[in-house]
Coordinates of C-alpha atoms in Angstrom, one line a residue:
X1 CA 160.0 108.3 133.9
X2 CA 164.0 109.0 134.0
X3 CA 164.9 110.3 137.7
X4 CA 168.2 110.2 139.0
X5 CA 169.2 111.0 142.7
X6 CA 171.5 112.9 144.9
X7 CA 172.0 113.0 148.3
X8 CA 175.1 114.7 150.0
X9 CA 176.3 115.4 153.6
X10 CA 177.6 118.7 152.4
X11 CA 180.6 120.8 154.0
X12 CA 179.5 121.3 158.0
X13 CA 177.5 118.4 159.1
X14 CA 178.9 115.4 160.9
X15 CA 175.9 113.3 159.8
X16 CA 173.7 113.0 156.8
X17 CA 169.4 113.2 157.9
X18 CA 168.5 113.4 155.0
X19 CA 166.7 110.6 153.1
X20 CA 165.1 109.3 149.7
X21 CA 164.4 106.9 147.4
X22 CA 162.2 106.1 144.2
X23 CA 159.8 103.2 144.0
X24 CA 158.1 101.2 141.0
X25 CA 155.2 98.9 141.7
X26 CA 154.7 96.0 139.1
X27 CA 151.5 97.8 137.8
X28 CA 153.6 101.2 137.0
X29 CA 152.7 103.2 139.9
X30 CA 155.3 105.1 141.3
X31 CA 156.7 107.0 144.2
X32 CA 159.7 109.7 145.3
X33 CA 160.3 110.6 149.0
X34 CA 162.4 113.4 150.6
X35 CA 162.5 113.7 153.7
X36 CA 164.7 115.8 156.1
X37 CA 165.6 115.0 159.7
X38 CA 165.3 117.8 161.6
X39 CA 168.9 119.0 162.4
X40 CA 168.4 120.9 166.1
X41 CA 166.4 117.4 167.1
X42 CA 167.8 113.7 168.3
X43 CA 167.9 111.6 165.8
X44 CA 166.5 113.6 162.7
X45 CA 168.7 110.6 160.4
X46 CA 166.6 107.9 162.5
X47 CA 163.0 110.0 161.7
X48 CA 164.1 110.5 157.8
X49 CA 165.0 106.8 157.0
X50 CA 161.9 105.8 159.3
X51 CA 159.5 107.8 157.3
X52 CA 160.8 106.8 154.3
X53 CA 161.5 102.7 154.9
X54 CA 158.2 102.8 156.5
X55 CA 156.3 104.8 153.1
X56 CA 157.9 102.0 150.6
X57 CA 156.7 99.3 152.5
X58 CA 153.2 100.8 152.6
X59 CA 153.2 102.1 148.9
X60 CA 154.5 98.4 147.7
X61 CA 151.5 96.2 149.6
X62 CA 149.1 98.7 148.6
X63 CA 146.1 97.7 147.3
X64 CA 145.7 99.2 143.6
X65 CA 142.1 100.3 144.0
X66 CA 143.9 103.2 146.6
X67 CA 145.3 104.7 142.9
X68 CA 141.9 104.3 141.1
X69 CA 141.7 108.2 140.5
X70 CA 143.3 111.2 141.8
X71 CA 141.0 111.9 144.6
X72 CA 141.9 108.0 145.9
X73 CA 145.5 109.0 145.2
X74 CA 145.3 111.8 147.1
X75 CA 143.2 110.1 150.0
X76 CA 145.5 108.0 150.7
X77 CA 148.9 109.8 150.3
X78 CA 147.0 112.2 153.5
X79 CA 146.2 108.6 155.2
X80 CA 149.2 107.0 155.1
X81 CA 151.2 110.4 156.2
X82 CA 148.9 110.5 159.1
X83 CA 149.9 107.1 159.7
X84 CA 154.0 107.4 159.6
X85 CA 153.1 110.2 162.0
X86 CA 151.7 108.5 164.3
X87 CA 154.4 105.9 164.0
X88 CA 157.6 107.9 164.7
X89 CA 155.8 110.0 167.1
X90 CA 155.1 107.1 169.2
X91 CA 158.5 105.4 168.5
X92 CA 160.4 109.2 170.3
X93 CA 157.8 108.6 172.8
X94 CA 159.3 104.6 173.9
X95 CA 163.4 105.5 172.7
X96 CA 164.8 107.8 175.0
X97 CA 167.5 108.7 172.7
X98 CA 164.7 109.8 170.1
X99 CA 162.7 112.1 172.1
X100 CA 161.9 115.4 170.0
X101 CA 163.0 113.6 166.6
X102 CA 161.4 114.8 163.3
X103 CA 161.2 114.9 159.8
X104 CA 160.3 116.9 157.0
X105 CA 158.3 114.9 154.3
X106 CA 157.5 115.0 150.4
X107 CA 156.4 112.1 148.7
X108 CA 155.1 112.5 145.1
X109 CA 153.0 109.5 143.9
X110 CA 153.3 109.1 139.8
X111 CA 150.0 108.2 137.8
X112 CA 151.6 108.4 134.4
X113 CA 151.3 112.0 133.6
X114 CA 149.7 112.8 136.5
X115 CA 151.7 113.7 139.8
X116 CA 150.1 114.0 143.3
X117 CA 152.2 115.6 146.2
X118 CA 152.0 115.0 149.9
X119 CA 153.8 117.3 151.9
X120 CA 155.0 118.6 155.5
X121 CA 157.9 121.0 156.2
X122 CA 160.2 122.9 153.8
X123 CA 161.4 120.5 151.8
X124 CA 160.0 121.5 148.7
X125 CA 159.1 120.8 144.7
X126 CA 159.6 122.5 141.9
X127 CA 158.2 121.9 138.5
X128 CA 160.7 123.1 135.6
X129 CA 160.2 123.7 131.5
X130 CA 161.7 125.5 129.2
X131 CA 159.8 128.3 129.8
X132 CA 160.3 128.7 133.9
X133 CA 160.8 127.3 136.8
X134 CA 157.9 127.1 139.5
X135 CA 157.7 126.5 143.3
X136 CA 154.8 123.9 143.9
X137 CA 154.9 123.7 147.5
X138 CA 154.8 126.2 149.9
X139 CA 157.2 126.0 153.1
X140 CA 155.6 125.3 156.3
X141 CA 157.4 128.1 157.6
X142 CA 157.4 130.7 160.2
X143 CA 158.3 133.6 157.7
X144 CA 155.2 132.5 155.5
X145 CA 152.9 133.3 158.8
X146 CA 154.4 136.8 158.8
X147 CA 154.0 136.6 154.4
X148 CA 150.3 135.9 155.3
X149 CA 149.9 138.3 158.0
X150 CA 151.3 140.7 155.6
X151 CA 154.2 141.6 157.8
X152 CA 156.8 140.8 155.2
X153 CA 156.9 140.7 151.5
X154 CA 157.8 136.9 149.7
X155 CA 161.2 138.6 148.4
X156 CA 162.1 139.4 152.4
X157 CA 161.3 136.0 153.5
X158 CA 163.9 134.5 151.6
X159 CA 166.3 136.4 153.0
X160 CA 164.7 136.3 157.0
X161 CA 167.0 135.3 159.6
X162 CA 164.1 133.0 161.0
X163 CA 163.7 131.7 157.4
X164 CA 164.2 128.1 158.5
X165 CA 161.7 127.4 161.6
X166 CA 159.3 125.6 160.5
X167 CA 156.1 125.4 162.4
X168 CA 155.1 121.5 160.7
X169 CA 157.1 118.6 161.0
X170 CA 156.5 114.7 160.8
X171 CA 156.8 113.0 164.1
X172 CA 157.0 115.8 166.3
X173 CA 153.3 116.0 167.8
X174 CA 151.0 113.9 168.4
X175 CA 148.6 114.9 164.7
X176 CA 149.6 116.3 161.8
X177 CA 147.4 117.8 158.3
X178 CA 149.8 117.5 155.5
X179 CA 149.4 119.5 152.6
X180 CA 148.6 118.1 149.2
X181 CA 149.2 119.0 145.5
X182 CA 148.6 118.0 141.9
X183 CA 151.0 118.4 139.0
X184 CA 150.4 117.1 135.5
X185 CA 154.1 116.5 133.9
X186 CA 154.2 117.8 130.2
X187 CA 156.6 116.5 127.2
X188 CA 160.3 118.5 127.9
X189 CA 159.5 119.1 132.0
X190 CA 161.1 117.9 135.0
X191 CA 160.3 118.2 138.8
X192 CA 163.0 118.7 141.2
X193 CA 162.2 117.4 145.3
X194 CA 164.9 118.5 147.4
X195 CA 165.7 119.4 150.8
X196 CA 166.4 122.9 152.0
X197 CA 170.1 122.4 151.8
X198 CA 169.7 122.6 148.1
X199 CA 167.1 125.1 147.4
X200 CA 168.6 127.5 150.2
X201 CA 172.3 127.3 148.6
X202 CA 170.6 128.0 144.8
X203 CA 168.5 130.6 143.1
X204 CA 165.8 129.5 140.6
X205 CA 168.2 130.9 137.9
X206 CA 170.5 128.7 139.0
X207 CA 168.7 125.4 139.1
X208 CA 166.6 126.1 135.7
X209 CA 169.9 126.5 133.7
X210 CA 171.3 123.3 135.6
X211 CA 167.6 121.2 134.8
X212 CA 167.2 122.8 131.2
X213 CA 171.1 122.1 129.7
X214 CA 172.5 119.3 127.8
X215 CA 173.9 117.5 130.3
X216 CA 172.4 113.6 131.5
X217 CA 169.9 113.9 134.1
X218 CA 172.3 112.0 136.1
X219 CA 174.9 114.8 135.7
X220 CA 172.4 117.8 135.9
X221 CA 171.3 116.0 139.7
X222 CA 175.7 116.1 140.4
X223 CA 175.9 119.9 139.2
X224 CA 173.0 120.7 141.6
X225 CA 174.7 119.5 144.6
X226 CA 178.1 120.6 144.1
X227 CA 176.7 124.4 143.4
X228 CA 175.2 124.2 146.7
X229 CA 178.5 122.9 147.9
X230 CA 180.1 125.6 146.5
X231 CA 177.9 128.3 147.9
X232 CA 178.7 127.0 151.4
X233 CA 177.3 123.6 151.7
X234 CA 176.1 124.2 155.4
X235 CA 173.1 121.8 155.0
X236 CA 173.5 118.3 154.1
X237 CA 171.3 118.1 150.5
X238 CA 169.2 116.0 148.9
X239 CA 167.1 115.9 145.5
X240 CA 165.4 113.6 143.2
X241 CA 165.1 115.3 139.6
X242 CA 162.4 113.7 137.5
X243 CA 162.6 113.6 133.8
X244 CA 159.3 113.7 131.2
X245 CA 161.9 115.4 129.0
X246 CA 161.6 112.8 126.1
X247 CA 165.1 113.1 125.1
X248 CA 166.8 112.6 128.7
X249 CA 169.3 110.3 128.7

Protein backbone atom coordinates (compact mmCIF):
# COMPACT_ATOMS: atom_id res chain seq x y z
CA UNK A 1 0.00 0.00 0.00
CA UNK A 2 1.62 3.51 -1.21
CA UNK A 3 -0.05 6.42 0.84
CA UNK A 4 1.35 9.68 1.21
CA UNK A 5 -0.03 12.53 3.55
CA UNK A 6 -0.96 16.11 3.78
CA UNK A 7 -1.87 18.16 6.36
CA UNK A 8 -2.02 22.07 6.07
CA UNK A 9 -3.10 24.94 8.40
CA UNK A 10 -4.52 26.64 5.39
CA UNK A 11 -5.08 30.60 4.86
CA UNK A 12 -7.35 31.74 8.08
CA UNK A 13 -6.58 29.65 10.98
CA UNK A 14 -4.08 30.53 13.69
CA UNK A 15 -3.76 26.87 14.68
CA UNK A 16 -3.71 23.55 12.89
CA UNK A 17 -6.57 20.70 14.74
CA UNK A 18 -6.25 18.64 12.46
CA UNK A 19 -4.55 15.27 12.82
CA UNK A 20 -3.26 11.92 11.07
CA UNK A 21 -0.99 9.41 10.70
CA UNK A 22 -0.51 5.79 9.01
CA UNK A 23 0.48 2.79 11.02
CA UNK A 24 2.11 -0.72 10.03
CA UNK A 25 1.99 -3.59 12.46
CA UNK A 26 4.84 -6.31 12.00
CA UNK A 27 2.15 -8.80 10.73
CA UNK A 28 0.92 -6.23 7.82
CA UNK A 29 -2.05 -4.88 9.29
CA UNK A 30 -2.60 -1.43 8.87
CA UNK A 31 -4.21 1.75 9.88
CA UNK A 32 -5.06 5.67 8.67
CA UNK A 33 -6.66 8.23 11.05
CA UNK A 34 -8.18 11.67 10.31
CA UNK A 35 -9.43 13.37 12.71
CA UNK A 36 -10.63 17.04 13.02
CA UNK A 37 -10.67 19.16 16.13
CA UNK A 38 -13.66 20.84 16.26
CA UNK A 39 -12.87 24.53 15.44
CA UNK A 40 -15.85 26.58 17.54
CA UNK A 41 -14.55 24.19 20.70
CA UNK A 42 -11.35 24.51 23.29
CA UNK A 43 -8.87 22.59 22.38
CA UNK A 44 -10.15 20.76 19.15
CA UNK A 45 -5.79 20.36 18.28
CA UNK A 46 -5.67 18.67 21.89
CA UNK A 47 -8.90 16.22 21.08
CA UNK A 48 -7.47 15.38 17.34
CA UNK A 49 -3.83 14.41 18.40
CA UNK A 50 -5.47 12.62 21.55
CA UNK A 51 -7.65 10.49 19.42
CA UNK A 52 -5.21 9.80 17.24
CA UNK A 53 -1.88 9.06 19.71
CA UNK A 54 -4.30 7.25 21.69
CA UNK A 55 -5.70 4.89 18.41
CA UNK A 56 -1.88 3.98 17.45
CA UNK A 57 -1.08 2.86 20.66
CA UNK A 58 -4.22 0.66 20.85
CA UNK A 59 -3.89 -0.62 17.14
CA UNK A 60 0.02 -1.48 17.77
CA UNK A 61 -0.59 -3.82 21.23
CA UNK A 62 -3.49 -5.29 19.64
CA UNK A 63 -3.89 -8.73 19.85
CA UNK A 64 -4.06 -10.15 16.16
CA UNK A 65 -7.00 -12.50 16.82
CA UNK A 66 -9.05 -8.75 16.90
CA UNK A 67 -8.20 -8.84 12.75
CA UNK A 68 -9.20 -12.58 12.31
CA UNK A 69 -12.05 -11.56 9.87
CA UNK A 70 -13.92 -8.61 8.92
CA UNK A 71 -16.67 -8.86 11.37
CA UNK A 72 -13.56 -8.95 14.29
CA UNK A 73 -12.20 -6.07 12.34
CA UNK A 74 -15.11 -4.25 12.45
CA UNK A 75 -15.90 -5.18 16.17
CA UNK A 76 -13.27 -3.76 17.34
CA UNK A 77 -12.65 -0.57 15.26
CA UNK A 78 -16.59 0.27 17.08
CA UNK A 79 -14.81 -0.91 20.55
CA UNK A 80 -11.91 0.91 20.60
CA UNK A 81 -13.88 4.28 19.19
CA UNK A 82 -16.15 3.86 22.05
CA UNK A 83 -13.16 3.66 24.07
CA UNK A 84 -11.13 7.01 22.87
CA UNK A 85 -14.57 8.50 23.58
CA UNK A 86 -14.80 7.77 26.70
CA UNK A 87 -11.23 8.87 27.16
CA UNK A 88 -11.27 12.49 25.93
CA UNK A 89 -14.67 12.90 27.16
CA UNK A 90 -13.49 12.31 30.60
CA UNK A 91 -10.16 14.14 30.10
CA UNK A 92 -12.63 17.88 29.14
CA UNK A 93 -14.38 16.75 32.08
CA UNK A 94 -10.93 17.00 34.70
CA UNK A 95 -8.98 20.06 32.23
CA UNK A 96 -10.75 23.08 32.56
CA UNK A 97 -9.18 24.58 29.61
CA UNK A 98 -10.63 21.47 27.56
CA UNK A 99 -14.24 21.61 28.47
CA UNK A 100 -16.44 21.17 25.22
CA UNK A 101 -13.40 19.80 23.12
CA UNK A 102 -13.98 17.44 20.23
CA UNK A 103 -13.03 15.61 17.31
CA UNK A 104 -14.12 14.31 14.24
CA UNK A 105 -12.73 10.67 13.55
CA UNK A 106 -12.01 8.24 10.50
CA UNK A 107 -9.80 5.51 10.87
CA UNK A 108 -9.61 2.89 8.11
CA UNK A 109 -8.06 -0.40 9.19
CA UNK A 110 -6.23 -2.29 6.04
CA UNK A 111 -6.64 -6.27 5.67
CA UNK A 112 -4.81 -6.52 2.38
CA UNK A 113 -7.47 -5.75 -0.10
CA UNK A 114 -9.91 -5.38 2.29
CA UNK A 115 -10.65 -1.85 3.97
CA UNK A 116 -12.87 -1.38 7.06
CA UNK A 117 -13.94 2.17 8.06
CA UNK A 118 -14.81 3.59 11.43
CA UNK A 119 -16.27 6.84 11.38
CA UNK A 120 -17.79 9.98 13.35
CA UNK A 121 -18.35 13.55 12.01
CA UNK A 122 -17.76 14.92 8.49
CA UNK A 123 -14.54 14.04 7.86
CA UNK A 124 -15.09 11.82 5.11
CA UNK A 125 -13.64 8.97 2.47
CA UNK A 126 -13.77 8.59 -0.89
CA UNK A 127 -12.91 5.69 -2.94
CA UNK A 128 -11.50 6.77 -6.54
CA UNK A 129 -10.84 4.66 -10.12
CA UNK A 130 -10.62 5.42 -13.26
CA UNK A 131 -14.12 5.20 -13.81
CA UNK A 132 -15.48 7.67 -10.83
CA UNK A 133 -15.04 8.93 -7.82
CA UNK A 134 -17.42 7.84 -4.84
CA UNK A 135 -18.31 9.25 -1.42
CA UNK A 136 -18.15 6.25 1.15
CA UNK A 137 -19.16 7.93 4.18
CA UNK A 138 -21.85 9.95 4.91
CA UNK A 139 -21.53 13.35 6.99
CA UNK A 140 -22.92 13.25 10.39
CA UNK A 141 -24.48 16.38 9.56
CA UNK A 142 -27.41 18.50 10.28
CA UNK A 143 -28.33 19.10 6.53
CA UNK A 144 -28.45 15.16 6.04
CA UNK A 145 -31.35 15.20 8.83
CA UNK A 146 -33.26 17.62 6.61
CA UNK A 147 -31.86 15.18 3.24
CA UNK A 148 -33.61 12.38 5.31
CA UNK A 149 -36.54 14.20 6.28
CA UNK A 150 -36.90 15.08 2.72
CA UNK A 151 -36.71 18.79 3.33
CA UNK A 152 -33.78 19.37 1.05
CA UNK A 153 -32.40 17.66 -2.01
CA UNK A 154 -28.41 16.10 -1.68
CA UNK A 155 -27.47 18.92 -4.43
CA UNK A 156 -28.88 21.72 -1.77
CA UNK A 157 -27.10 20.35 1.02
CA UNK A 158 -23.86 21.03 -0.29
CA UNK A 159 -24.46 24.34 -0.77
CA UNK A 160 -26.63 24.85 2.97
CA UNK A 161 -25.49 27.61 5.03
CA UNK A 162 -25.75 25.05 8.12
CA UNK A 163 -23.78 22.61 5.97
CA UNK A 164 -21.06 22.20 8.58
CA UNK A 165 -22.99 21.40 12.09
CA UNK A 166 -22.53 18.30 12.73
CA UNK A 167 -24.75 16.59 15.20
CA UNK A 168 -21.76 13.52 16.06
CA UNK A 169 -18.56 14.21 17.35
CA UNK A 170 -15.79 12.25 19.37
CA UNK A 171 -15.43 13.45 22.95
CA UNK A 172 -18.24 15.67 23.21
CA UNK A 173 -20.90 13.44 25.14
CA UNK A 174 -20.73 11.11 27.35
CA UNK A 175 -21.52 7.85 24.34
CA UNK A 176 -21.11 7.80 21.05
CA UNK A 177 -22.31 4.92 17.91
CA UNK A 178 -19.83 5.35 15.26
CA UNK A 179 -20.59 4.43 11.92
CA UNK A 180 -18.82 1.68 10.10
CA UNK A 181 -18.00 0.69 6.42
CA UNK A 182 -16.35 -1.82 4.19
CA UNK A 183 -14.29 -1.11 1.02
CA UNK A 184 -12.50 -3.70 -1.02
CA UNK A 185 -9.49 -1.77 -2.86
CA UNK A 186 -9.21 -2.97 -6.58
CA UNK A 187 -5.91 -2.89 -8.95
CA UNK A 188 -5.57 1.14 -10.31
CA UNK A 189 -7.87 2.66 -7.18
CA UNK A 190 -7.05 4.90 -4.46
CA UNK A 191 -8.99 6.19 -1.27
CA UNK A 192 -8.76 9.67 -0.24
CA UNK A 193 -9.53 10.47 3.95
CA UNK A 194 -9.60 14.02 4.42
CA UNK A 195 -11.00 16.59 6.56
CA UNK A 196 -13.69 18.99 5.49
CA UNK A 197 -11.28 21.73 4.74
CA UNK A 198 -10.37 19.67 1.68
CA UNK A 199 -13.49 18.22 0.49
CA UNK A 200 -15.42 21.61 1.12
CA UNK A 201 -12.73 23.74 -1.03
CA UNK A 202 -13.00 20.83 -4.06
CA UNK A 203 -15.50 19.30 -6.28
CA UNK A 204 -15.34 15.54 -7.08
CA UNK A 205 -14.20 16.71 -10.66
CA UNK A 206 -11.64 18.24 -9.16
CA UNK A 207 -10.08 15.65 -6.80
CA UNK A 208 -10.63 12.63 -9.53
CA UNK A 209 -8.46 14.47 -12.16
CA UNK A 210 -5.90 15.31 -9.28
CA UNK A 211 -6.00 11.23 -7.92
CA UNK A 212 -6.22 9.80 -11.58
CA UNK A 213 -3.12 11.94 -13.36
CA UNK A 214 0.46 11.15 -13.84
CA UNK A 215 1.79 12.81 -11.11
CA UNK A 216 3.58 10.69 -7.74
CA UNK A 217 1.10 10.09 -5.21
CA UNK A 218 3.13 12.24 -3.13
CA UNK A 219 2.54 15.14 -5.60
CA UNK A 220 -1.14 14.38 -6.36
CA UNK A 221 -1.66 14.63 -2.06
CA UNK A 222 0.48 18.54 -2.56
CA UNK A 223 -1.95 19.51 -5.58
CA UNK A 224 -4.98 18.60 -3.40
CA UNK A 225 -4.13 20.93 -0.71
CA UNK A 226 -2.93 23.78 -2.54
CA UNK A 227 -6.36 23.77 -4.77
CA UNK A 228 -8.15 24.00 -1.61
CA UNK A 229 -5.74 26.74 -0.74
CA UNK A 230 -6.48 28.40 -3.66
CA UNK A 231 -10.21 28.26 -3.49
CA UNK A 232 -9.98 30.07 -0.04
CA UNK A 233 -8.21 27.87 2.31
CA UNK A 234 -10.64 28.88 5.27
CA UNK A 235 -10.25 25.43 6.93
CA UNK A 236 -7.05 24.01 7.89
CA UNK A 237 -6.88 20.49 5.59
CA UNK A 238 -5.86 17.25 5.93
CA UNK A 239 -5.83 13.99 3.75
CA UNK A 240 -4.18 10.66 3.51
CA UNK A 241 -4.48 9.32 -0.27
CA UNK A 242 -3.98 5.59 -0.53
CA UNK A 243 -2.56 3.95 -3.45
CA UNK A 244 -3.58 0.17 -4.89
CA UNK A 245 -2.68 1.79 -8.18
CA UNK A 246 0.08 -0.76 -9.12
CA UNK A 247 2.04 1.66 -10.93
CA UNK A 248 2.18 4.51 -8.15
CA UNK A 249 5.36 5.73 -7.50
Amino acid sequence: MRYTIVSDIGKKRAVNEDSATFISRDDSYQLAIVADGMGGHNAGDVASHMAVTHFEELFLKADAGHFASNESIEQWLVSTVKELNTTLYQYSLTHEDCQGMGTTLIAVLIDGDQTTICHVGDSRVYFVTQEGIRLVTRDHSYVNILVDNGEISEEEAESHPKKNYIIKSLGTESTIEPDSYKVKLVDDSYMLICSDGLSNKISNNDMHNIIMSSATIQEKGSQLVQLANDNGGEDNITLILLSKDLKEV
